[in-house]
Structure formats: C-alpha cells, structure tokens
Amino acid sequence: ELKVEQNPLFLSMQEGKNYTIYCNYSTTSDRLYWYRQDPGKSLESLFVLLSNGAVKQEGRLMASLDTKARLSTLHITAAVHDLSATYFCAVGETSGSRLTFGEGTQLTVNP
Amino acid sequence: ETGVTQTPRHLVMGMTNKKSLKCEQHLGHNAMYWYKQSAKKPLELMFVYSLEERVENNSVPSRFSPECPNSSHLFLHLHTLQPEDSALYLCASSQVSTGYEQYFGPGTRLTVT
C-alpha cells in the first residue's frame, strides 16, 4: 500500500525567509503532484512532476522529484503572506489513475 | 462554465434524508473521482470512474452511491447518513492518457444533523 508522508505538517515562517517542505513516499512512482488549498476552498494544481530529476518553478515556489530516494521537495524562496495556505503532495500509483495524498502542510507566513 | 463544477456548494441534511451531489467537468476528461475531506485528515478517495466504468470503491459505506451517466457528469447519492459523514466532498477529473493530473471542483460542504 502506497503511503505518503509530508513534513512538517505545520510551518510558521516570517516573510522573506526560505524553507522546504518534504514529501516522502513508500513505493515506486514516477508521478508526483503538488496542490495548494486555501481555507474553505478547493485544491489548486501547482506542479506536475513526471520523471526523476524533474524540477519545476513558479514564482517563489520550486518543486523537485527524486524517484530513487522517493522524495519530493517544495522549496519556498523569500516567503510572502500570500503563500499562506495548505500544501499537499500526491503520488500516483504505477498503474491506473489513483493518487494518494499526504496529510498536507499548513503554511503560515507572518509579516 | 469552465473547469469542474459542483452543486450544491453547501448542504445540510438530516439523517433520514436522501440527497444527491452533482459534479460536471468541462475539460473533456475521461476519468472522474469523488474524495472526502474531513477536518485534520488526509483526502480520502471514495470512488473512481474511468471511461465511465467504476474502477475503484474504497470500502465506502453503502449509504454513499455513485453514478456516472457519461464522462462529463458524476453524482453522489446520499441516504441515511451519519453525523460523521459531515465533510467537504470534492470531485475531480483527469485525462487518463496525459499524466493523470487531477483538476478539482470547488467542493460541497455537507453537514449531517
């Protein structure tokens, strides 16, 4: 059974600082997704990582995938308040369309 | 309408009621999903339909009954629910052949009284 673990689960950081959220998973996969969820809202797709070594960047967020280590990272550079949200990673199983989600990282960026 | 839409957005129902949640995707996708999101718990996959066939049912109680009449529409029929079924119910869709990225609807906030 595929298990996905994120850490930290809660992250409070100051504006302007850098930090990394980690997503570990238990079985082989080459499909990993990052989503953002604002309070009371749905999930918004941020990044799709489909191969080992994939790196994607959008604004202050950068995501990477190491399939050998079964690890993805979401790096935040010079955080701003607007990045406050819950971030989920989701891992695709090797066959089929199912995704298994991590518990989410609740990020709060303080002025 | 664009993307994935869900109706109603909020629903309050008694334990003896019957109601249905509706999801519609306007993305031309061929797979649709129901998820349950409860407070402080990871998203739980409930049902998967791929090419209009149910391919997954994750031990969901029979008081939840999905229906997928075509690739654009997905329903979740609810009856005799319990208070612990109160949650945000999210619908998603994806295209099976292009990386399976799932696009989510806004969700239905369900409260069972």
PDB file of C-alpha atoms in Angstrom:
ATOM      1  CA  GLU A   1       0.000   0.000   0.000  1.00  0.00           C
ATOM      2  CA  LEU A   2       1.367   3.374  -1.003  1.00  0.00           C
ATOM      3  CA  LYS A   3       1.952   5.730   1.923  1.00  0.00           C
ATOM      4  CA  VAL A   4       2.780   9.404   1.575  1.00  0.00           C
ATOM      5  CA  GLU A   5       4.275  11.437   4.391  1.00  0.00           C
ATOM      6  CA  GLN A   6       4.763  15.166   4.455  1.00  0.00           C
ATOM      7  CA  ASN A   7       6.787  17.173   6.882  1.00  0.00           C
ATOM      8  CA  PRO A   8       6.432  19.437   8.550  1.00  0.00           C
ATOM      9  CA  LEU A   9       2.668  19.355   8.997  1.00  0.00           C
ATOM     10  CA  PHE A  10       2.646  22.890  10.352  1.00  0.00           C
ATOM     11  CA  LEU A  11       5.041  25.629   9.339  1.00  0.00           C
ATOM     12  CA  SER A  12       5.085  29.189  10.566  1.00  0.00           C
ATOM     13  CA  MET A  13       7.625  31.405   8.903  1.00  0.00           C
ATOM     14  CA  GLN A  14       8.478  35.045   8.515  1.00  0.00           C
ATOM     15  CA  GLU A  15       8.182  36.951   5.310  1.00  0.00           C
ATOM     16  CA  GLY A  16      11.414  36.965   3.362  1.00  0.00           C
ATOM     17  CA  LYS A  17      12.648  33.636   4.704  1.00  0.00           C
ATOM     18  CA  ASN A  18      13.287  30.403   2.806  1.00  0.00           C
ATOM     19  CA  TYR A  19      12.023  26.974   3.706  1.00  0.00           C
ATOM     20  CA  THR A  20      11.463  23.493   2.294  1.00  0.00           C
ATOM     21  CA  ILE A  21       8.539  21.097   2.631  1.00  0.00           C
ATOM     22  CA  TYR A  22       9.325  17.409   2.192  1.00  0.00           C
ATOM     23  CA  CYS A  23       7.195  14.646   0.728  1.00  0.00           C
ATOM     24  CA  ASN A  24       8.308  11.030   1.146  1.00  0.00           C
ATOM     25  CA  TYR A  25       6.512   8.066  -0.331  1.00  0.00           C
ATOM     26  CA  SER A  26       6.796   4.362   0.229  1.00  0.00           C
ATOM     27  CA  THR A  27       6.628   2.608  -3.152  1.00  0.00           C
ATOM     28  CA  THR A  28       7.895   3.190  -6.657  1.00  0.00           C
ATOM     29  CA  SER A  29       6.259   6.002  -8.565  1.00  0.00           C
ATOM     30  CA  ASP A  30       7.242   8.494 -11.215  1.00  0.00           C
ATOM     31  CA  ARG A  31       4.214  10.757 -10.883  1.00  0.00           C
ATOM     32  CA  LEU A  32       4.057  13.366  -8.191  1.00  0.00           C
ATOM     33  CA  TYR A  33       1.824  16.394  -7.833  1.00  0.00           C
ATOM     34  CA  TRP A  34       1.744  19.420  -5.574  1.00  0.00           C
ATOM     35  CA  TYR A  35      -1.518  21.184  -4.750  1.00  0.00           C
ATOM     36  CA  ARG A  36      -2.420  24.275  -2.788  1.00  0.00           C
ATOM     37  CA  GLN A  37      -5.605  24.684  -0.745  1.00  0.00           C
ATOM     38  CA  ASP A  38      -6.785  27.960   0.756  1.00  0.00           C
ATOM     39  CA  PRO A  39      -9.167  27.778   3.742  1.00  0.00           C
ATOM     40  CA  GLY A  40     -12.652  26.779   2.668  1.00  0.00           C
ATOM     41  CA  LYS A  41     -11.552  26.381  -0.943  1.00  0.00           C
ATOM     42  CA  SER A  42     -10.764  23.553  -3.289  1.00  0.00           C
ATOM     43  CA  LEU A  43      -7.378  22.223  -4.364  1.00  0.00           C
ATOM     44  CA  GLU A  44      -5.405  24.121  -6.979  1.00  0.00           C
ATOM     45  CA  SER A  45      -2.764  22.302  -9.001  1.00  0.00           C
ATOM     46  CA  LEU A  46       0.721  23.773  -8.608  1.00  0.00           C
ATOM     47  CA  PHE A  47       3.187  21.328 -10.134  1.00  0.00           C
ATOM     48  CA  VAL A  48       3.216  18.047 -12.018  1.00  0.00           C
ATOM     49  CA  LEU A  49       6.476  16.074 -11.804  1.00  0.00           C
ATOM     50  CA  LEU A  50       6.652  13.072 -14.103  1.00  0.00           C
ATOM     51  CA  SER A  51      10.283  11.954 -14.144  1.00  0.00           C
ATOM     52  CA  ASN A  52      13.305  11.519 -11.942  1.00  0.00           C
ATOM     53  CA  GLY A  53      15.163  14.780 -11.554  1.00  0.00           C
ATOM     54  CA  ALA A  54      12.212  16.881 -12.675  1.00  0.00           C
ATOM     55  CA  VAL A  55      12.321  20.439 -11.393  1.00  0.00           C
ATOM     56  CA  LYS A  56       9.560  22.986 -11.862  1.00  0.00           C
ATOM     57  CA  GLN A  57       9.443  26.597 -10.702  1.00  0.00           C
ATOM     58  CA  GLU A  58       6.637  29.102 -10.480  1.00  0.00           C
ATOM     59  CA  GLY A  59       7.299  32.393  -8.770  1.00  0.00           C
ATOM     60  CA  ARG A  60       8.636  31.797  -5.263  1.00  0.00           C
ATOM     61  CA  LEU A  61       7.912  28.061  -5.335  1.00  0.00           C
ATOM     62  CA  MET A  62      10.142  25.350  -6.754  1.00  0.00           C
ATOM     63  CA  ALA A  63       9.364  21.635  -6.739  1.00  0.00           C
ATOM     64  CA  SER A  64      11.676  18.730  -7.438  1.00  0.00           C
ATOM     65  CA  LEU A  65      11.411  14.957  -7.633  1.00  0.00           C
ATOM     66  CA  ASP A  66      13.957  12.255  -6.805  1.00  0.00           C
ATOM     67  CA  THR A  67      12.321   8.942  -7.639  1.00  0.00           C
ATOM     68  CA  LYS A  68      15.271   6.914  -6.381  1.00  0.00           C
ATOM     69  CA  ALA A  69      15.016   8.461  -2.928  1.00  0.00           C
ATOM     70  CA  ARG A  70      11.184   8.517  -3.210  1.00  0.00           C
ATOM     71  CA  LEU A  71      11.302  12.153  -2.205  1.00  0.00           C
ATOM     72  CA  SER A  72       9.893  15.399  -3.478  1.00  0.00           C
ATOM     73  CA  THR A  73      10.596  18.844  -2.111  1.00  0.00           C
ATOM     74  CA  LEU A  74       8.698  22.095  -2.349  1.00  0.00           C
ATOM     75  CA  HIS A  75      11.058  24.985  -1.743  1.00  0.00           C
ATOM     76  CA  ILE A  76       9.774  28.411  -0.791  1.00  0.00           C
ATOM     77  CA  THR A  77      12.013  31.382  -1.516  1.00  0.00           C
ATOM     78  CA  ALA A  78      11.553  34.756   0.202  1.00  0.00           C
ATOM     79  CA  ALA A  79       8.105  33.904   1.501  1.00  0.00           C
ATOM     80  CA  VAL A  80       5.263  36.399   1.286  1.00  0.00           C
ATOM     81  CA  HIS A  81       1.954  36.428   3.152  1.00  0.00           C
ATOM     82  CA  ASP A  82       0.019  35.388   0.036  1.00  0.00           C
ATOM     83  CA  LEU A  83       1.694  31.981   0.182  1.00  0.00           C
ATOM     84  CA  SER A  84      -0.158  31.139   3.400  1.00  0.00           C
ATOM     85  CA  ALA A  85      -2.195  28.005   2.603  1.00  0.00           C
ATOM     86  CA  THR A  86      -2.128  24.236   2.998  1.00  0.00           C
ATOM     87  CA  TYR A  87       0.114  22.415   0.554  1.00  0.00           C
ATOM     88  CA  PHE A  88      -0.480  18.797  -0.396  1.00  0.00           C
ATOM     89  CA  CYS A  89       1.706  16.397  -2.280  1.00  0.00           C
ATOM     90  CA  ALA A  90       0.046  13.493  -4.076  1.00  0.00           C
ATOM     91  CA  VAL A  91       1.717  10.433  -5.539  1.00  0.00           C
ATOM     92  CA  GLY A  92       0.404   8.420  -8.457  1.00  0.00           C
ATOM     93  CA  GLU A  93       0.421   4.641  -8.395  1.00  0.00           C
ATOM     94  CA  THR A  94       2.368   2.873 -11.112  1.00  0.00           C
ATOM     95  CA  SER A  95      -0.772   1.810 -12.917  1.00  0.00           C
ATOM     96  CA  GLY A  96      -4.127   3.465 -13.016  1.00  0.00           C
ATOM     97  CA  SER A  97      -5.183   6.983 -12.216  1.00  0.00           C
ATOM     98  CA  ARG A  98      -5.329   6.834  -8.432  1.00  0.00           C
ATOM     99  CA  LEU A  99      -3.475   9.434  -6.358  1.00  0.00           C
ATOM    100  CA  THR A 100      -2.545   9.052  -2.713  1.00  0.00           C
ATOM    101  CA  PHE A 101      -2.356  12.337  -0.842  1.00  0.00           C
ATOM    102  CA  GLY A 102      -0.142  13.363   2.036  1.00  0.00           C
ATOM    103  CA  GLU A 103      -1.676  14.930   5.128  1.00  0.00           C
ATOM    104  CA  GLY A 104      -0.852  18.426   3.983  1.00  0.00           C
ATOM    105  CA  THR A 105       1.465  21.133   5.312  1.00  0.00           C
ATOM    106  CA  GLN A 106      -0.288  24.149   6.779  1.00  0.00           C
ATOM    107  CA  LEU A 107       1.915  27.124   5.997  1.00  0.00           C
ATOM    108  CA  THR A 108       1.520  30.474   7.710  1.00  0.00           C
ATOM    109  CA  VAL A 109       3.687  33.371   6.587  1.00  0.00           C
ATOM    110  CA  ASN A 110       3.855  36.151   9.143  1.00  0.00           C
ATOM    111  CA  PRO A 111       4.683  39.769   8.318  1.00  0.00           C
TER     112      PRO A 111
ATOM    113  CA  GLU B   1     -18.815  27.160 -17.327  1.00  0.00           C
ATOM    114  CA  THR B   2     -15.223  26.090 -17.212  1.00  0.00           C
ATOM    115  CA  GLY B   3     -13.242  23.507 -15.283  1.00  0.00           C
ATOM    116  CA  VAL B   4     -15.030  21.332 -12.760  1.00  0.00           C
ATOM    117  CA  THR B   5     -18.269  22.496 -11.180  1.00  0.00           C
ATOM    118  CA  GLN B   6     -20.134  21.072  -8.213  1.00  0.00           C
ATOM    119  CA  THR B   7     -23.626  21.651  -6.886  1.00  0.00           C
ATOM    120  CA  PRO B   8     -24.808  22.361  -4.340  1.00  0.00           C
ATOM    121  CA  ARG B   9     -21.932  24.172  -2.656  1.00  0.00           C
ATOM    122  CA  HIS B  10     -23.467  23.754   0.800  1.00  0.00           C
ATOM    123  CA  LEU B  11     -25.907  21.111   2.007  1.00  0.00           C
ATOM    124  CA  VAL B  12     -27.470  20.480   5.383  1.00  0.00           C
ATOM    125  CA  MET B  13     -29.411  17.271   5.674  1.00  0.00           C
ATOM    126  CA  GLY B  14     -30.991  15.152   8.363  1.00  0.00           C
ATOM    127  CA  MET B  15     -30.010  11.564   8.922  1.00  0.00           C
ATOM    128  CA  THR B  16     -33.173  10.283   7.256  1.00  0.00           C
ATOM    129  CA  ASN B  17     -32.957  12.455   4.148  1.00  0.00           C
ATOM    130  CA  LYS B  18     -31.925  11.477   0.639  1.00  0.00           C
ATOM    131  CA  LYS B  19     -29.939  13.939  -1.417  1.00  0.00           C
ATOM    132  CA  SER B  20     -27.537  13.948  -4.362  1.00  0.00           C
ATOM    133  CA  LEU B  21     -24.347  15.806  -5.108  1.00  0.00           C
ATOM    134  CA  LYS B  22     -23.615  16.696  -8.699  1.00  0.00           C
ATOM    135  CA  CYS B  23     -20.307  17.194 -10.467  1.00  0.00           C
ATOM    136  CA  GLU B  24     -19.739  18.291 -14.043  1.00  0.00           C
ATOM    137  CA  GLN B  25     -16.437  18.640 -15.843  1.00  0.00           C
ATOM    138  CA  HIS B  26     -15.964  20.817 -18.925  1.00  0.00           C
ATOM    139  CA  LEU B  27     -12.389  19.703 -19.673  1.00  0.00           C
ATOM    140  CA  GLY B  28     -13.013  16.754 -21.968  1.00  0.00           C
ATOM    141  CA  HIS B  29     -11.521  14.354 -19.420  1.00  0.00           C
ATOM    142  CA  ASN B  30     -12.320  10.660 -19.229  1.00  0.00           C
ATOM    143  CA  ALA B  31     -11.861   9.903 -15.530  1.00  0.00           C
ATOM    144  CA  MET B  32     -13.726  11.319 -12.539  1.00  0.00           C
ATOM    145  CA  TYR B  33     -13.289  10.959  -8.802  1.00  0.00           C
ATOM    146  CA  TRP B  34     -15.058  11.557  -5.505  1.00  0.00           C
ATOM    147  CA  TYR B  35     -12.996  12.484  -2.445  1.00  0.00           C
ATOM    148  CA  LYS B  36     -13.968  13.134   1.155  1.00  0.00           C
ATOM    149  CA  GLN B  37     -12.048  15.731   3.140  1.00  0.00           C
ATOM    150  CA  SER B  38     -12.640  15.790   6.878  1.00  0.00           C
ATOM    151  CA  ALA B  39     -11.006  18.142   9.330  1.00  0.00           C
ATOM    152  CA  LYS B  40      -7.475  17.148  10.224  1.00  0.00           C
ATOM    153  CA  LYS B  41      -7.485  14.073   7.943  1.00  0.00           C
ATOM    154  CA  PRO B  42      -5.894  13.433   4.546  1.00  0.00           C
ATOM    155  CA  LEU B  43      -8.076  13.384   1.489  1.00  0.00           C
ATOM    156  CA  GLU B  44      -9.862  10.065   1.222  1.00  0.00           C
ATOM    157  CA  LEU B  45     -10.517   8.683  -2.232  1.00  0.00           C
ATOM    158  CA  MET B  46     -14.046   7.302  -2.364  1.00  0.00           C
ATOM    159  CA  PHE B  47     -14.753   6.345  -5.965  1.00  0.00           C
ATOM    160  CA  VAL B  48     -13.008   6.392  -9.331  1.00  0.00           C
ATOM    161  CA  TYR B  49     -14.688   6.218 -12.706  1.00  0.00           C
ATOM    162  CA  SER B  50     -12.511   5.723 -15.745  1.00  0.00           C
ATOM    163  CA  LEU B  51     -14.088   5.730 -19.191  1.00  0.00           C
ATOM    164  CA  GLU B  52     -17.481   5.690 -17.408  1.00  0.00           C
ATOM    165  CA  GLU B  53     -16.756   2.446 -15.579  1.00  0.00           C
ATOM    166  CA  ARG B  54     -16.335   2.344 -11.815  1.00  0.00           C
ATOM    167  CA  VAL B  55     -12.818   1.109 -11.265  1.00  0.00           C
ATOM    168  CA  GLU B  56     -12.459   1.728  -7.583  1.00  0.00           C
ATOM    169  CA  ASN B  57     -14.633   1.718  -4.494  1.00  0.00           C
ATOM    170  CA  ASN B  58     -12.573   2.171  -1.382  1.00  0.00           C
ATOM    171  CA  SER B  59     -14.678   0.391   1.198  1.00  0.00           C
ATOM    172  CA  VAL B  60     -17.149   3.207   1.223  1.00  0.00           C
ATOM    173  CA  PRO B  61     -20.370   2.562   3.179  1.00  0.00           C
ATOM    174  CA  SER B  62     -23.366   1.712   1.049  1.00  0.00           C
ATOM    175  CA  ARG B  63     -25.144   4.874   2.179  1.00  0.00           C
ATOM    176  CA  PHE B  64     -22.964   6.560  -0.485  1.00  0.00           C
ATOM    177  CA  SER B  65     -23.879   5.548  -4.030  1.00  0.00           C
ATOM    178  CA  PRO B  66     -22.062   6.969  -7.064  1.00  0.00           C
ATOM    179  CA  GLU B  67     -23.422   7.298 -10.573  1.00  0.00           C
ATOM    180  CA  CYS B  68     -21.573   8.270 -13.733  1.00  0.00           C
ATOM    181  CA  PRO B  69     -24.049   8.552 -16.633  1.00  0.00           C
ATOM    182  CA  ASN B  70     -21.400   9.896 -19.042  1.00  0.00           C
ATOM    183  CA  SER B  71     -17.816  11.112 -18.990  1.00  0.00           C
ATOM    184  CA  SER B  72     -18.817  14.668 -18.088  1.00  0.00           C
ATOM    185  CA  HIS B  73     -21.141  14.024 -15.168  1.00  0.00           C
ATOM    186  CA  LEU B  74     -20.755  12.357 -11.813  1.00  0.00           C
ATOM    187  CA  PHE B  75     -23.262  12.072  -8.992  1.00  0.00           C
ATOM    188  CA  LEU B  76     -23.012  11.005  -5.382  1.00  0.00           C
ATOM    189  CA  HIS B  77     -26.332   9.835  -3.969  1.00  0.00           C
ATOM    190  CA  LEU B  78     -26.647  10.094  -0.212  1.00  0.00           C
ATOM    191  CA  HIS B  79     -29.118   8.367   2.108  1.00  0.00           C
ATOM    192  CA  THR B  80     -29.393   7.723   5.836  1.00  0.00           C
ATOM    193  CA  LEU B  81     -26.105   9.470   6.525  1.00  0.00           C
ATOM    194  CA  GLN B  82     -24.438   9.740   9.917  1.00  0.00           C
ATOM    195  CA  PRO B  83     -23.069  12.872  11.596  1.00  0.00           C
ATOM    196  CA  GLU B  84     -19.515  11.643  10.970  1.00  0.00           C
ATOM    197  CA  ASP B  85     -20.214  11.919   7.253  1.00  0.00           C
ATOM    198  CA  SER B  86     -20.149  15.713   7.598  1.00  0.00           C
ATOM    199  CA  ALA B  87     -17.210  16.847   5.473  1.00  0.00           C
ATOM    200  CA  LEU B  88     -16.144  18.608   2.300  1.00  0.00           C
ATOM    201  CA  TYR B  89     -16.837  16.396  -0.705  1.00  0.00           C
ATOM    202  CA  LEU B  90     -14.587  17.103  -3.640  1.00  0.00           C
ATOM    203  CA  CYS B  91     -14.995  15.982  -7.204  1.00  0.00           C
ATOM    204  CA  ALA B  92     -12.038  15.806  -9.580  1.00  0.00           C
ATOM    205  CA  SER B  93     -11.400  14.833 -13.166  1.00  0.00           C
ATOM    206  CA  SER B  94      -8.366  13.837 -15.209  1.00  0.00           C
ATOM    207  CA  GLN B  95      -7.356  12.645 -18.633  1.00  0.00           C
ATOM    208  CA  VAL B  96      -6.145   9.086 -18.408  1.00  0.00           C
ATOM    209  CA  SER B  97      -3.583   9.414 -21.184  1.00  0.00           C
ATOM    210  CA  THR B  98      -1.764  12.604 -20.176  1.00  0.00           C
ATOM    211  CA  GLY B  99      -0.179  12.195 -16.758  1.00  0.00           C
ATOM    212  CA  TYR B 100      -3.410  11.871 -14.791  1.00  0.00           C
ATOM    213  CA  GLU B 101      -3.219  15.381 -13.332  1.00  0.00           C
ATOM    214  CA  GLN B 102      -6.440  15.825 -11.411  1.00  0.00           C
ATOM    215  CA  TYR B 103      -8.451  19.017 -11.536  1.00  0.00           C
ATOM    216  CA  PHE B 104     -10.710  19.648  -8.569  1.00  0.00           C
ATOM    217  CA  GLY B 105     -14.105  21.238  -8.255  1.00  0.00           C
ATOM    218  CA  PRO B 106     -14.948  23.747  -5.502  1.00  0.00           C
ATOM    219  CA  GLY B 107     -16.482  21.082  -3.276  1.00  0.00           C
ATOM    220  CA  THR B 108     -19.760  20.587  -1.452  1.00  0.00           C
ATOM    221  CA  ARG B 109     -19.713  21.317   2.256  1.00  0.00           C
ATOM    222  CA  LEU B 110     -22.048  18.707   3.763  1.00  0.00           C
ATOM    223  CA  THR B 111     -23.441  18.896   7.283  1.00  0.00           C
ATOM    224  CA  VAL B 112     -25.466  15.975   8.629  1.00  0.00           C
ATOM    225  CA  THR B 113     -27.676  16.836  11.573  1.00  0.00           C
TER     226      THR B 113
END
